[in-house]
Amino acid sequence: AQSVTQPDIHITVSEGASLELRCNYSYGATPYLFWYVQSPGQGLQLLLKYFSGDTLVQGIKGFEAEFKRSQSSFNLRKPSVHWSDAAEYFCAVGALTSGTYKYIFGTGTRLKVLA
Amino acid sequence: GAVVSQHPSRVICKSGTSVKIECRSLDFQATTMFWYRQFPKQSLMLMATSNEGSKATYEQGVEKDKFLINHASLTLSTLTVTSAHPEDSSFYICSARTQGVRELFFGEGSRLTVL
């Protein structure tokens, strides 16, 4: 079965600093990969996705992510963090399981931004 | 992008009663819908996957008789929490995808509080 690991539960960065959120997955083939952001009490907003092709994908709000097959990773990056980026970030994997696509989420990383 | 609407966004009920949460795809045909449960400050846990016109497939550990899922049309799925108890209090999120599209679209979530 597929699984998703986000090693960092909490990350704190200063506004303007760069950010990298880690995501590792376990699956026999290349899954669909997603990053979502969730503000408190809200639903999920898709930041970016990877299905195939160019391993560096650009998303909304200045985020990007790089798929590295050799490391089974899909880390999220942003060169300069804004205070409004403070939220919970979830990495998700979509993969075919018993004939149905399932989408499994990592445990999330809570980002705090210091002024 | 595609829109998924959940209703109600918040519901408070007494212990022992049943609560129904609706998930609608407003501008596309949702061939598959997923129901997730999220505890405070935790990740999304997949509860079940439902394909239109078929019985839902529940994840291990999820009680089928407590969480009734119906996906009778291509635009509507419902989750009924039967005989709710305080431990069922949680944030429930639905998501949907259409055949041939790999991306998931999420509802805004429904917060259930059982007194």
mmCIF file with all atom_site columns, C-alpha atoms in Angstrom:
data_model
loop_
_atom_site.group_PDB
_atom_site.id
_atom_site.type_symbol
_atom_site.label_atom_id
_atom_site.label_alt_id
_atom_site.label_comp_id
_atom_site.label_asym_id
_atom_site.label_entity_id
_atom_site.label_seq_id
_atom_site.pdbx_PDB_ins_code
_atom_site.Cartn_x
_atom_site.Cartn_y
_atom_site.Cartn_z
_atom_site.occupancy
_atom_site.B_iso_or_equiv
_atom_site.pdbx_formal_charge
_atom_site.auth_seq_id
_atom_site.auth_comp_id
_atom_site.auth_asym_id
_atom_site.auth_atom_id
_atom_site.pdbx_PDB_model_num
ATOM 1   C CA . ALA A 1 1   ? 0.000   0.000  0.000   1.00 0.00 ? 1   ALA A CA 1
ATOM 2   C CA . GLN A 1 2   ? 1.152   3.516  -0.644  1.00 0.00 ? 2   GLN A CA 1
ATOM 3   C CA . SER A 1 3   ? 2.200   5.799  2.169   1.00 0.00 ? 3   SER A CA 1
ATOM 4   C CA . VAL A 1 4   ? 3.299   9.387  2.549   1.00 0.00 ? 4   VAL A CA 1
ATOM 5   C CA . THR A 1 5   ? 5.746   10.749 5.088   1.00 0.00 ? 5   THR A CA 1
ATOM 6   C CA . GLN A 1 6   ? 6.210   14.364 6.026   1.00 0.00 ? 6   GLN A CA 1
ATOM 7   C CA . PRO A 1 7   ? 9.105   14.283 8.492   1.00 0.00 ? 7   PRO A CA 1
ATOM 8   C CA . ASP A 1 8   ? 8.653   17.809 9.825   1.00 0.00 ? 8   ASP A CA 1
ATOM 9   C CA . ILE A 1 9   ? 5.596   18.383 11.986  1.00 0.00 ? 9   ILE A CA 1
ATOM 10  C CA . HIS A 1 10  ? 6.396   22.045 12.604  1.00 0.00 ? 10  HIS A CA 1
ATOM 11  C CA . ILE A 1 11  ? 8.603   24.484 10.732  1.00 0.00 ? 11  ILE A CA 1
ATOM 12  C CA . THR A 1 12  ? 9.265   28.099 11.656  1.00 0.00 ? 12  THR A CA 1
ATOM 13  C CA . VAL A 1 13  ? 10.861  30.540 9.242   1.00 0.00 ? 13  VAL A CA 1
ATOM 14  C CA . SER A 1 14  ? 11.310  34.273 9.138   1.00 0.00 ? 14  SER A CA 1
ATOM 15  C CA . GLU A 1 15  ? 9.402   36.283 6.586   1.00 0.00 ? 15  GLU A CA 1
ATOM 16  C CA . GLY A 1 16  ? 11.483  36.610 3.447   1.00 0.00 ? 16  GLY A CA 1
ATOM 17  C CA . ALA A 1 17  ? 13.467  33.464 4.124   1.00 0.00 ? 17  ALA A CA 1
ATOM 18  C CA . SER A 1 18  ? 13.404  30.452 1.849   1.00 0.00 ? 18  SER A CA 1
ATOM 19  C CA . LEU A 1 19  ? 11.319  27.393 2.642   1.00 0.00 ? 19  LEU A CA 1
ATOM 20  C CA . GLU A 1 20  ? 11.510  23.701 1.905   1.00 0.00 ? 20  GLU A CA 1
ATOM 21  C CA . LEU A 1 21  ? 8.930   21.204 3.125   1.00 0.00 ? 21  LEU A CA 1
ATOM 22  C CA . ARG A 1 22  ? 9.829   17.559 2.764   1.00 0.00 ? 22  ARG A CA 1
ATOM 23  C CA . CYS A 1 23  ? 7.676   14.753 1.463   1.00 0.00 ? 23  CYS A CA 1
ATOM 24  C CA . ASN A 1 24  ? 8.599   11.135 0.859   1.00 0.00 ? 24  ASN A CA 1
ATOM 25  C CA . TYR A 1 25  ? 6.321   8.475  -0.509  1.00 0.00 ? 25  TYR A CA 1
ATOM 26  C CA . SER A 1 26  ? 6.257   4.739  -0.799  1.00 0.00 ? 26  SER A CA 1
ATOM 27  C CA . TYR A 1 27  ? 4.725   3.173  -3.876  1.00 0.00 ? 27  TYR A CA 1
ATOM 28  C CA . GLY A 1 28  ? 5.808   0.658  -6.473  1.00 0.00 ? 28  GLY A CA 1
ATOM 29  C CA . ALA A 1 29  ? 5.426   2.975  -9.424  1.00 0.00 ? 29  ALA A CA 1
ATOM 30  C CA . THR A 1 30  ? 5.314   6.715  -9.922  1.00 0.00 ? 30  THR A CA 1
ATOM 31  C CA . PRO A 1 31  ? 2.171   7.997  -8.240  1.00 0.00 ? 31  PRO A CA 1
ATOM 32  C CA . TYR A 1 32  ? 0.346   11.223 -8.744  1.00 0.00 ? 32  TYR A CA 1
ATOM 33  C CA . LEU A 1 33  ? 1.771   13.757 -6.322  1.00 0.00 ? 33  LEU A CA 1
ATOM 34  C CA . PHE A 1 34  ? 0.122   16.802 -4.834  1.00 0.00 ? 34  PHE A CA 1
ATOM 35  C CA . TRP A 1 35  ? 0.717   19.557 -2.338  1.00 0.00 ? 35  TRP A CA 1
ATOM 36  C CA . TYR A 1 36  ? -2.243  21.162 -0.587  1.00 0.00 ? 36  TYR A CA 1
ATOM 37  C CA . VAL A 1 37  ? -2.486  24.024 1.879   1.00 0.00 ? 37  VAL A CA 1
ATOM 38  C CA . GLN A 1 38  ? -5.093  24.306 4.607   1.00 0.00 ? 38  GLN A CA 1
ATOM 39  C CA . SER A 1 39  ? -5.872  27.344 6.729   1.00 0.00 ? 39  SER A CA 1
ATOM 40  C CA . PRO A 1 40  ? -7.501  26.727 10.136  1.00 0.00 ? 40  PRO A CA 1
ATOM 41  C CA . GLY A 1 41  ? -11.065 25.472 9.842   1.00 0.00 ? 41  GLY A CA 1
ATOM 42  C CA . GLN A 1 42  ? -10.953 25.563 6.077   1.00 0.00 ? 42  GLN A CA 1
ATOM 43  C CA . GLY A 1 43  ? -10.879 23.073 3.255   1.00 0.00 ? 43  GLY A CA 1
ATOM 44  C CA . LEU A 1 44  ? -7.859  22.251 1.157   1.00 0.00 ? 44  LEU A CA 1
ATOM 45  C CA . GLN A 1 45  ? -6.417  24.332 -1.631  1.00 0.00 ? 45  GLN A CA 1
ATOM 46  C CA . LEU A 1 46  ? -4.275  22.718 -4.301  1.00 0.00 ? 46  LEU A CA 1
ATOM 47  C CA . LEU A 1 47  ? -0.850  24.316 -4.620  1.00 0.00 ? 47  LEU A CA 1
ATOM 48  C CA . LEU A 1 48  ? 0.591   22.119 -7.341  1.00 0.00 ? 48  LEU A CA 1
ATOM 49  C CA . LYS A 1 49  ? 0.576   18.632 -8.792  1.00 0.00 ? 49  LYS A CA 1
ATOM 50  C CA . TYR A 1 50  ? 2.847   16.229 -10.630 1.00 0.00 ? 50  TYR A CA 1
ATOM 51  C CA . PHE A 1 51  ? 1.678   13.513 -12.963 1.00 0.00 ? 51  PHE A CA 1
ATOM 52  C CA . SER A 1 52  ? 4.543   13.050 -15.396 1.00 0.00 ? 52  SER A CA 1
ATOM 53  C CA . GLY A 1 53  ? 7.065   14.967 -17.490 1.00 0.00 ? 53  GLY A CA 1
ATOM 54  C CA . ASP A 1 54  ? 9.179   17.828 -16.180 1.00 0.00 ? 54  ASP A CA 1
ATOM 55  C CA . THR A 1 55  ? 10.149  16.970 -12.631 1.00 0.00 ? 55  THR A CA 1
ATOM 56  C CA . LEU A 1 56  ? 10.112  20.595 -11.478 1.00 0.00 ? 56  LEU A CA 1
ATOM 57  C CA . VAL A 1 57  ? 6.571   21.861 -11.252 1.00 0.00 ? 57  VAL A CA 1
ATOM 58  C CA . GLN A 1 58  ? 5.374   25.364 -10.609 1.00 0.00 ? 58  GLN A CA 1
ATOM 59  C CA . GLY A 1 59  ? 2.318   26.096 -8.552  1.00 0.00 ? 59  GLY A CA 1
ATOM 60  C CA . ILE A 1 60  ? 0.317   28.966 -7.214  1.00 0.00 ? 60  ILE A CA 1
ATOM 61  C CA . LYS A 1 61  ? 1.509   31.574 -4.736  1.00 0.00 ? 61  LYS A CA 1
ATOM 62  C CA . GLY A 1 62  ? 5.120   31.230 -5.856  1.00 0.00 ? 62  GLY A CA 1
ATOM 63  C CA . PHE A 1 63  ? 5.516   27.607 -4.758  1.00 0.00 ? 63  PHE A CA 1
ATOM 64  C CA . GLU A 1 64  ? 7.363   24.945 -6.675  1.00 0.00 ? 64  GLU A CA 1
ATOM 65  C CA . ALA A 1 65  ? 8.112   21.275 -6.078  1.00 0.00 ? 65  ALA A CA 1
ATOM 66  C CA . GLU A 1 66  ? 10.628  18.836 -7.463  1.00 0.00 ? 66  GLU A CA 1
ATOM 67  C CA . PHE A 1 67  ? 9.966   15.168 -8.031  1.00 0.00 ? 67  PHE A CA 1
ATOM 68  C CA . LYS A 1 68  ? 12.996  12.980 -7.443  1.00 0.00 ? 68  LYS A CA 1
ATOM 69  C CA . ARG A 1 69  ? 12.335  9.408  -8.372  1.00 0.00 ? 69  ARG A CA 1
ATOM 70  C CA . SER A 1 70  ? 15.596  8.104  -6.908  1.00 0.00 ? 70  SER A CA 1
ATOM 71  C CA . GLN A 1 71  ? 14.700  9.541  -3.512  1.00 0.00 ? 71  GLN A CA 1
ATOM 72  C CA . SER A 1 72  ? 10.938  8.948  -3.712  1.00 0.00 ? 72  SER A CA 1
ATOM 73  C CA . SER A 1 73  ? 10.545  12.574 -2.756  1.00 0.00 ? 73  SER A CA 1
ATOM 74  C CA . PHE A 1 74  ? 8.423   15.526 -3.755  1.00 0.00 ? 74  PHE A CA 1
ATOM 75  C CA . ASN A 1 75  ? 9.660   18.472 -1.708  1.00 0.00 ? 75  ASN A CA 1
ATOM 76  C CA . LEU A 1 76  ? 7.875   21.807 -1.753  1.00 0.00 ? 76  LEU A CA 1
ATOM 77  C CA . ARG A 1 77  ? 9.891   25.021 -1.976  1.00 0.00 ? 77  ARG A CA 1
ATOM 78  C CA . LYS A 1 78  ? 9.405   28.739 -1.951  1.00 0.00 ? 78  LYS A CA 1
ATOM 79  C CA . PRO A 1 79  ? 12.267  31.208 -2.336  1.00 0.00 ? 79  PRO A CA 1
ATOM 80  C CA . SER A 1 80  ? 10.784  33.929 -0.122  1.00 0.00 ? 80  SER A CA 1
ATOM 81  C CA . VAL A 1 81  ? 8.064   33.243 2.421   1.00 0.00 ? 81  VAL A CA 1
ATOM 82  C CA . HIS A 1 82  ? 5.301   35.732 3.170   1.00 0.00 ? 82  HIS A CA 1
ATOM 83  C CA . TRP A 1 83  ? 3.465   36.017 6.484   1.00 0.00 ? 83  TRP A CA 1
ATOM 84  C CA . SER A 1 84  ? 0.275   34.871 4.739   1.00 0.00 ? 84  SER A CA 1
ATOM 85  C CA . ASP A 1 85  ? 1.917   31.513 3.970   1.00 0.00 ? 85  ASP A CA 1
ATOM 86  C CA . ALA A 1 86  ? 1.475   30.431 7.592   1.00 0.00 ? 86  ALA A CA 1
ATOM 87  C CA . ALA A 1 87  ? -0.802  27.376 7.385   1.00 0.00 ? 87  ALA A CA 1
ATOM 88  C CA . GLU A 1 88  ? -0.805  23.590 7.360   1.00 0.00 ? 88  GLU A CA 1
ATOM 89  C CA . TYR A 1 89  ? 0.709   21.919 4.307   1.00 0.00 ? 89  TYR A CA 1
ATOM 90  C CA . PHE A 1 90  ? -0.165  18.434 3.188   1.00 0.00 ? 90  PHE A CA 1
ATOM 91  C CA . CYS A 1 91  ? 1.585   16.244 0.680   1.00 0.00 ? 91  CYS A CA 1
ATOM 92  C CA . ALA A 1 92  ? -0.665  13.676 -0.996  1.00 0.00 ? 92  ALA A CA 1
ATOM 93  C CA . VAL A 1 93  ? -0.173  10.656 -3.174  1.00 0.00 ? 93  VAL A CA 1
ATOM 94  C CA . GLY A 1 94  ? -2.663  9.253  -5.630  1.00 0.00 ? 94  GLY A CA 1
ATOM 95  C CA . ALA A 1 95  ? -2.060  5.697  -6.724  1.00 0.00 ? 95  ALA A CA 1
ATOM 96  C CA . LEU A 1 96  ? -3.907  2.768  -8.164  1.00 0.00 ? 96  LEU A CA 1
ATOM 97  C CA . THR A 1 97  ? -4.829  0.311  -5.415  1.00 0.00 ? 97  THR A CA 1
ATOM 98  C CA . SER A 1 98  ? -6.972  -2.753 -6.101  1.00 0.00 ? 98  SER A CA 1
ATOM 99  C CA . GLY A 1 99  ? -8.303  -1.197 -9.255  1.00 0.00 ? 99  GLY A CA 1
ATOM 100 C CA . THR A 1 100 ? -9.245  2.147  -7.689  1.00 0.00 ? 100 THR A CA 1
ATOM 101 C CA . TYR A 1 101 ? -7.278  5.321  -7.362  1.00 0.00 ? 101 TYR A CA 1
ATOM 102 C CA . LYS A 1 102 ? -6.802  6.246  -3.728  1.00 0.00 ? 102 LYS A CA 1
ATOM 103 C CA . TYR A 1 103 ? -5.424  9.493  -2.456  1.00 0.00 ? 103 TYR A CA 1
ATOM 104 C CA . ILE A 1 104 ? -3.461  9.298  0.771   1.00 0.00 ? 104 ILE A CA 1
ATOM 105 C CA . PHE A 1 105 ? -2.267  12.291 2.747   1.00 0.00 ? 105 PHE A CA 1
ATOM 106 C CA . GLY A 1 106 ? 0.839   12.834 4.795   1.00 0.00 ? 106 GLY A CA 1
ATOM 107 C CA . THR A 1 107 ? 0.621   13.935 8.408   1.00 0.00 ? 107 THR A CA 1
ATOM 108 C CA . GLY A 1 108 ? 1.098   17.559 7.484   1.00 0.00 ? 108 GLY A CA 1
ATOM 109 C CA . THR A 1 109 ? 3.618   20.260 8.290   1.00 0.00 ? 109 THR A CA 1
ATOM 110 C CA . ARG A 1 110 ? 2.528   23.328 10.175  1.00 0.00 ? 110 ARG A CA 1
ATOM 111 C CA . LEU A 1 111 ? 4.344   26.417 8.981   1.00 0.00 ? 111 LEU A CA 1
ATOM 112 C CA . LYS A 1 112 ? 4.836   29.393 11.240  1.00 0.00 ? 112 LYS A CA 1
ATOM 113 C CA . VAL A 1 113 ? 6.194   32.622 9.811   1.00 0.00 ? 113 VAL A CA 1
ATOM 114 C CA . LEU A 1 114 ? 7.984   35.128 12.011  1.00 0.00 ? 114 LEU A CA 1
ATOM 115 C CA . ALA A 1 115 ? 7.676   38.808 11.204  1.00 0.00 ? 115 ALA A CA 1
ATOM 116 C CA . GLY B 2 1   ? -11.611 24.924 -11.623 1.00 0.00 ? 1   GLY B CA 1
ATOM 117 C CA . ALA B 2 2   ? -14.195 22.356 -10.671 1.00 0.00 ? 2   ALA B CA 1
ATOM 118 C CA . VAL B 2 3   ? -16.325 23.133 -7.630  1.00 0.00 ? 3   VAL B CA 1
ATOM 119 C CA . VAL B 2 4   ? -17.346 20.755 -4.870  1.00 0.00 ? 4   VAL B CA 1
ATOM 120 C CA . SER B 2 5   ? -19.831 21.962 -2.310  1.00 0.00 ? 5   SER B CA 1
ATOM 121 C CA . GLN B 2 6   ? -20.422 20.447 1.113   1.00 0.00 ? 6   GLN B CA 1
ATOM 122 C CA . HIS B 2 7   ? -23.407 21.062 3.317   1.00 0.00 ? 7   HIS B CA 1
ATOM 123 C CA . PRO B 2 8   ? -23.783 21.781 6.147   1.00 0.00 ? 8   PRO B CA 1
ATOM 124 C CA . SER B 2 9   ? -20.503 23.454 6.992   1.00 0.00 ? 9   SER B CA 1
ATOM 125 C CA . ARG B 2 10  ? -21.225 23.103 10.690  1.00 0.00 ? 10  ARG B CA 1
ATOM 126 C CA . VAL B 2 11  ? -23.636 20.857 12.532  1.00 0.00 ? 11  VAL B CA 1
ATOM 127 C CA . ILE B 2 12  ? -24.265 20.255 16.201  1.00 0.00 ? 12  ILE B CA 1
ATOM 128 C CA . CYS B 2 13  ? -26.359 17.307 17.266  1.00 0.00 ? 13  CYS B CA 1
ATOM 129 C CA . LYS B 2 14  ? -27.284 15.363 20.348  1.00 0.00 ? 14  LYS B CA 1
ATOM 130 C CA . SER B 2 15  ? -25.747 12.014 21.112  1.00 0.00 ? 15  SER B CA 1
ATOM 131 C CA . GLY B 2 16  ? -27.735 9.173  19.580  1.00 0.00 ? 16  GLY B CA 1
ATOM 132 C CA . THR B 2 17  ? -29.094 11.101 16.638  1.00 0.00 ? 17  THR B CA 1
ATOM 133 C CA . SER B 2 18  ? -28.076 10.696 13.000  1.00 0.00 ? 18  SER B CA 1
ATOM 134 C CA . VAL B 2 19  ? -26.550 13.391 10.849  1.00 0.00 ? 19  VAL B CA 1
ATOM 135 C CA . LYS B 2 20  ? -26.349 13.594 7.072   1.00 0.00 ? 20  LYS B CA 1
ATOM 136 C CA . ILE B 2 21  ? -23.649 15.507 5.219   1.00 0.00 ? 21  ILE B CA 1
ATOM 137 C CA . GLU B 2 22  ? -24.011 16.228 1.526   1.00 0.00 ? 22  GLU B CA 1
ATOM 138 C CA . CYS B 2 23  ? -21.265 16.576 -1.044  1.00 0.00 ? 23  CYS B CA 1
ATOM 139 C CA . ARG B 2 24  ? -22.132 17.933 -4.474  1.00 0.00 ? 24  ARG B CA 1
ATOM 140 C CA . SER B 2 25  ? -20.083 18.453 -7.594  1.00 0.00 ? 25  SER B CA 1
ATOM 141 C CA . LEU B 2 26  ? -21.475 21.618 -9.121  1.00 0.00 ? 26  LEU B CA 1
ATOM 142 C CA . ASP B 2 27  ? -19.969 21.705 -12.587 1.00 0.00 ? 27  ASP B CA 1
ATOM 143 C CA . PHE B 2 28  ? -18.683 18.236 -13.348 1.00 0.00 ? 28  PHE B CA 1
ATOM 144 C CA . GLN B 2 29  ? -19.682 14.600 -13.054 1.00 0.00 ? 29  GLN B CA 1
ATOM 145 C CA . ALA B 2 30  ? -18.090 13.022 -10.014 1.00 0.00 ? 30  ALA B CA 1
ATOM 146 C CA . THR B 2 31  ? -17.539 9.407  -10.948 1.00 0.00 ? 31  THR B CA 1
ATOM 147 C CA . THR B 2 32  ? -15.603 8.828  -7.735  1.00 0.00 ? 32  THR B CA 1
ATOM 148 C CA . MET B 2 33  ? -15.968 10.513 -4.393  1.00 0.00 ? 33  MET B CA 1
ATOM 149 C CA . PHE B 2 34  ? -13.818 10.178 -1.323  1.00 0.00 ? 34  PHE B CA 1
ATOM 150 C CA . TRP B 2 35  ? -14.705 10.892 2.279   1.00 0.00 ? 35  TRP B CA 1
ATOM 151 C CA . TYR B 2 36  ? -12.035 11.940 4.741   1.00 0.00 ? 36  TYR B CA 1
ATOM 152 C CA . ARG B 2 37  ? -12.052 12.584 8.447   1.00 0.00 ? 37  ARG B CA 1
ATOM 153 C CA . GLN B 2 38  ? -9.711  15.037 10.085  1.00 0.00 ? 38  GLN B CA 1
ATOM 154 C CA . PHE B 2 39  ? -9.104  15.290 13.814  1.00 0.00 ? 39  PHE B CA 1
ATOM 155 C CA . PRO B 2 40  ? -7.846  18.587 15.215  1.00 0.00 ? 40  PRO B CA 1
ATOM 156 C CA . LYS B 2 41  ? -4.322  19.366 14.109  1.00 0.00 ? 41  LYS B CA 1
ATOM 157 C CA . GLN B 2 42  ? -4.033  16.036 12.347  1.00 0.00 ? 42  GLN B CA 1
ATOM 158 C CA . SER B 2 43  ? -3.996  14.805 8.794   1.00 0.00 ? 43  SER B CA 1
ATOM 159 C CA . LEU B 2 44  ? -6.844  13.627 6.628   1.00 0.00 ? 44  LEU B CA 1
ATOM 160 C CA . MET B 2 45  ? -7.754  10.013 7.114   1.00 0.00 ? 45  MET B CA 1
ATOM 161 C CA . LEU B 2 46  ? -9.423  8.314  4.167   1.00 0.00 ? 46  LEU B CA 1
ATOM 162 C CA . MET B 2 47  ? -12.654 6.747  5.330   1.00 0.00 ? 47  MET B CA 1
ATOM 163 C CA . ALA B 2 48  ? -14.136 5.399  2.118   1.00 0.00 ? 48  ALA B CA 1
ATOM 164 C CA . THR B 2 49  ? -14.176 5.570  -1.634  1.00 0.00 ? 49  THR B CA 1
ATOM 165 C CA . SER B 2 50  ? -17.417 5.523  -3.564  1.00 0.00 ? 50  SER B CA 1
ATOM 166 C CA . ASN B 2 51  ? -18.042 5.107  -7.258  1.00 0.00 ? 51  ASN B CA 1
ATOM 167 C CA . GLU B 2 52  ? -21.343 6.316  -8.633  1.00 0.00 ? 52  GLU B CA 1
ATOM 168 C CA . GLY B 2 53  ? -23.960 3.599  -8.475  1.00 0.00 ? 53  GLY B CA 1
ATOM 169 C CA . SER B 2 54  ? -21.808 1.204  -6.476  1.00 0.00 ? 54  SER B CA 1
ATOM 170 C CA . LYS B 2 55  ? -21.389 0.421  -2.832  1.00 0.00 ? 55  LYS B CA 1
ATOM 171 C CA . ALA B 2 56  ? -18.684 2.355  -1.069  1.00 0.00 ? 56  ALA B CA 1
ATOM 172 C CA . THR B 2 57  ? -15.369 0.735  -0.271  1.00 0.00 ? 57  THR B CA 1
ATOM 173 C CA . TYR B 2 58  ? -14.408 1.405  3.325   1.00 0.00 ? 58  TYR B CA 1
ATOM 174 C CA . GLU B 2 59  ? -10.916 1.626  4.719   1.00 0.00 ? 59  GLU B CA 1
ATOM 175 C CA . GLN B 2 60  ? -9.843  -0.765 7.397   1.00 0.00 ? 60  GLN B CA 1
ATOM 176 C CA . GLY B 2 61  ? -11.121 0.228  10.794  1.00 0.00 ? 61  GLY B CA 1
ATOM 177 C CA . VAL B 2 62  ? -13.994 2.369  9.510   1.00 0.00 ? 62  VAL B CA 1
ATOM 178 C CA . GLU B 2 63  ? -17.394 1.110  10.614  1.00 0.00 ? 63  GLU B CA 1
ATOM 179 C CA . LYS B 2 64  ? -19.681 0.680  7.619   1.00 0.00 ? 64  LYS B CA 1
ATOM 180 C CA . ASP B 2 65  ? -22.831 0.682  9.728   1.00 0.00 ? 65  ASP B CA 1
ATOM 181 C CA . LYS B 2 66  ? -21.899 3.867  11.515  1.00 0.00 ? 66  LYS B CA 1
ATOM 182 C CA . PHE B 2 67  ? -20.770 5.848  8.476   1.00 0.00 ? 67  PHE B CA 1
ATOM 183 C CA . LEU B 2 68  ? -23.267 5.225  5.700   1.00 0.00 ? 68  LEU B CA 1
ATOM 184 C CA . ILE B 2 69  ? -22.144 6.491  2.314   1.00 0.00 ? 69  ILE B CA 1
ATOM 185 C CA . ASN B 2 70  ? -24.429 6.840  -0.655  1.00 0.00 ? 70  ASN B CA 1
ATOM 186 C CA . HIS B 2 71  ? -23.353 7.911  -4.129  1.00 0.00 ? 71  HIS B CA 1
ATOM 187 C CA . ALA B 2 72  ? -26.568 7.568  -6.078  1.00 0.00 ? 72  ALA B CA 1
ATOM 188 C CA . SER B 2 73  ? -25.886 10.170 -8.749  1.00 0.00 ? 73  SER B CA 1
ATOM 189 C CA . LEU B 2 74  ? -22.935 11.681 -10.577 1.00 0.00 ? 74  LEU B CA 1
ATOM 190 C CA . THR B 2 75  ? -23.253 14.913 -8.652  1.00 0.00 ? 75  THR B CA 1
ATOM 191 C CA . LEU B 2 76  ? -24.176 13.889 -5.126  1.00 0.00 ? 76  LEU B CA 1
ATOM 192 C CA . SER B 2 77  ? -22.735 11.753 -2.380  1.00 0.00 ? 77  SER B CA 1
ATOM 193 C CA . THR B 2 78  ? -23.936 11.683 1.202   1.00 0.00 ? 78  THR B CA 1
ATOM 194 C CA . LEU B 2 79  ? -22.312 10.620 4.441   1.00 0.00 ? 79  LEU B CA 1
ATOM 195 C CA . THR B 2 80  ? -24.675 9.726  7.267   1.00 0.00 ? 80  THR B CA 1
ATOM 196 C CA . VAL B 2 81  ? -23.237 9.388  10.738  1.00 0.00 ? 81  VAL B CA 1
ATOM 197 C CA . THR B 2 82  ? -25.678 7.100  12.497  1.00 0.00 ? 82  THR B CA 1
ATOM 198 C CA . SER B 2 83  ? -26.297 7.149  16.233  1.00 0.00 ? 83  SER B CA 1
ATOM 199 C CA . ALA B 2 84  ? -23.615 9.776  16.645  1.00 0.00 ? 84  ALA B CA 1
ATOM 200 C CA . HIS B 2 85  ? -21.544 9.951  19.810  1.00 0.00 ? 85  HIS B CA 1
ATOM 201 C CA . PRO B 2 86  ? -19.118 12.598 21.045  1.00 0.00 ? 86  PRO B CA 1
ATOM 202 C CA . GLU B 2 87  ? -16.149 10.627 19.698  1.00 0.00 ? 87  GLU B CA 1
ATOM 203 C CA . ASP B 2 88  ? -17.591 11.071 16.194  1.00 0.00 ? 88  ASP B CA 1
ATOM 204 C CA . SER B 2 89  ? -17.052 14.814 16.492  1.00 0.00 ? 89  SER B CA 1
ATOM 205 C CA . SER B 2 90  ? -14.630 15.745 13.755  1.00 0.00 ? 90  SER B CA 1
ATOM 206 C CA . PHE B 2 91  ? -14.069 17.636 10.532  1.00 0.00 ? 91  PHE B CA 1
ATOM 207 C CA . TYR B 2 92  ? -15.355 15.645 7.577   1.00 0.00 ? 92  TYR B CA 1
ATOM 208 C CA . ILE B 2 93  ? -14.134 16.502 4.078   1.00 0.00 ? 93  ILE B CA 1
ATOM 209 C CA . CYS B 2 94  ? -15.322 15.120 0.786   1.00 0.00 ? 94  CYS B CA 1
ATOM 210 C CA . SER B 2 95  ? -13.486 15.159 -2.491  1.00 0.00 ? 95  SER B CA 1
ATOM 211 C CA . ALA B 2 96  ? -14.395 14.175 -5.989  1.00 0.00 ? 96  ALA B CA 1
ATOM 212 C CA . ARG B 2 97  ? -12.838 13.329 -9.293  1.00 0.00 ? 97  ARG B CA 1
ATOM 213 C CA . THR B 2 98  ? -14.200 12.558 -12.693 1.00 0.00 ? 98  THR B CA 1
ATOM 214 C CA . GLN B 2 99  ? -13.145 9.730  -14.935 1.00 0.00 ? 99  GLN B CA 1
ATOM 215 C CA . GLY B 2 100 ? -9.973  10.489 -16.850 1.00 0.00 ? 100 GLY B CA 1
ATOM 216 C CA . VAL B 2 101 ? -9.009  13.397 -14.599 1.00 0.00 ? 101 VAL B CA 1
ATOM 217 C CA . ARG B 2 102 ? -6.358  12.662 -12.018 1.00 0.00 ? 102 ARG B CA 1
ATOM 218 C CA . GLU B 2 103 ? -6.869  15.698 -9.843  1.00 0.00 ? 103 GLU B CA 1
ATOM 219 C CA . LEU B 2 104 ? -9.082  15.700 -6.762  1.00 0.00 ? 104 LEU B CA 1
ATOM 220 C CA . PHE B 2 105 ? -11.410 18.560 -5.972  1.00 0.00 ? 105 PHE B CA 1
ATOM 221 C CA . PHE B 2 106 ? -12.277 19.173 -2.348  1.00 0.00 ? 106 PHE B CA 1
ATOM 222 C CA . GLY B 2 107 ? -15.328 20.404 -0.554  1.00 0.00 ? 107 GLY B CA 1
ATOM 223 C CA . GLU B 2 108 ? -15.027 23.033 2.147   1.00 0.00 ? 108 GLU B CA 1
ATOM 224 C CA . GLY B 2 109 ? -15.502 20.496 4.926   1.00 0.00 ? 109 GLY B CA 1
ATOM 225 C CA . SER B 2 110 ? -18.189 19.923 7.539   1.00 0.00 ? 110 SER B CA 1
ATOM 226 C CA . ARG B 2 111 ? -17.520 20.265 11.234  1.00 0.00 ? 111 ARG B CA 1
ATOM 227 C CA . LEU B 2 112 ? -19.615 17.875 13.290  1.00 0.00 ? 112 LEU B CA 1
ATOM 228 C CA . THR B 2 113 ? -19.979 18.380 17.014  1.00 0.00 ? 113 THR B CA 1
ATOM 229 C CA . VAL B 2 114 ? -21.858 15.740 18.977  1.00 0.00 ? 114 VAL B CA 1
ATOM 230 C CA . LEU B 2 115 ? -23.007 16.808 22.422  1.00 0.00 ? 115 LEU B CA 1
#
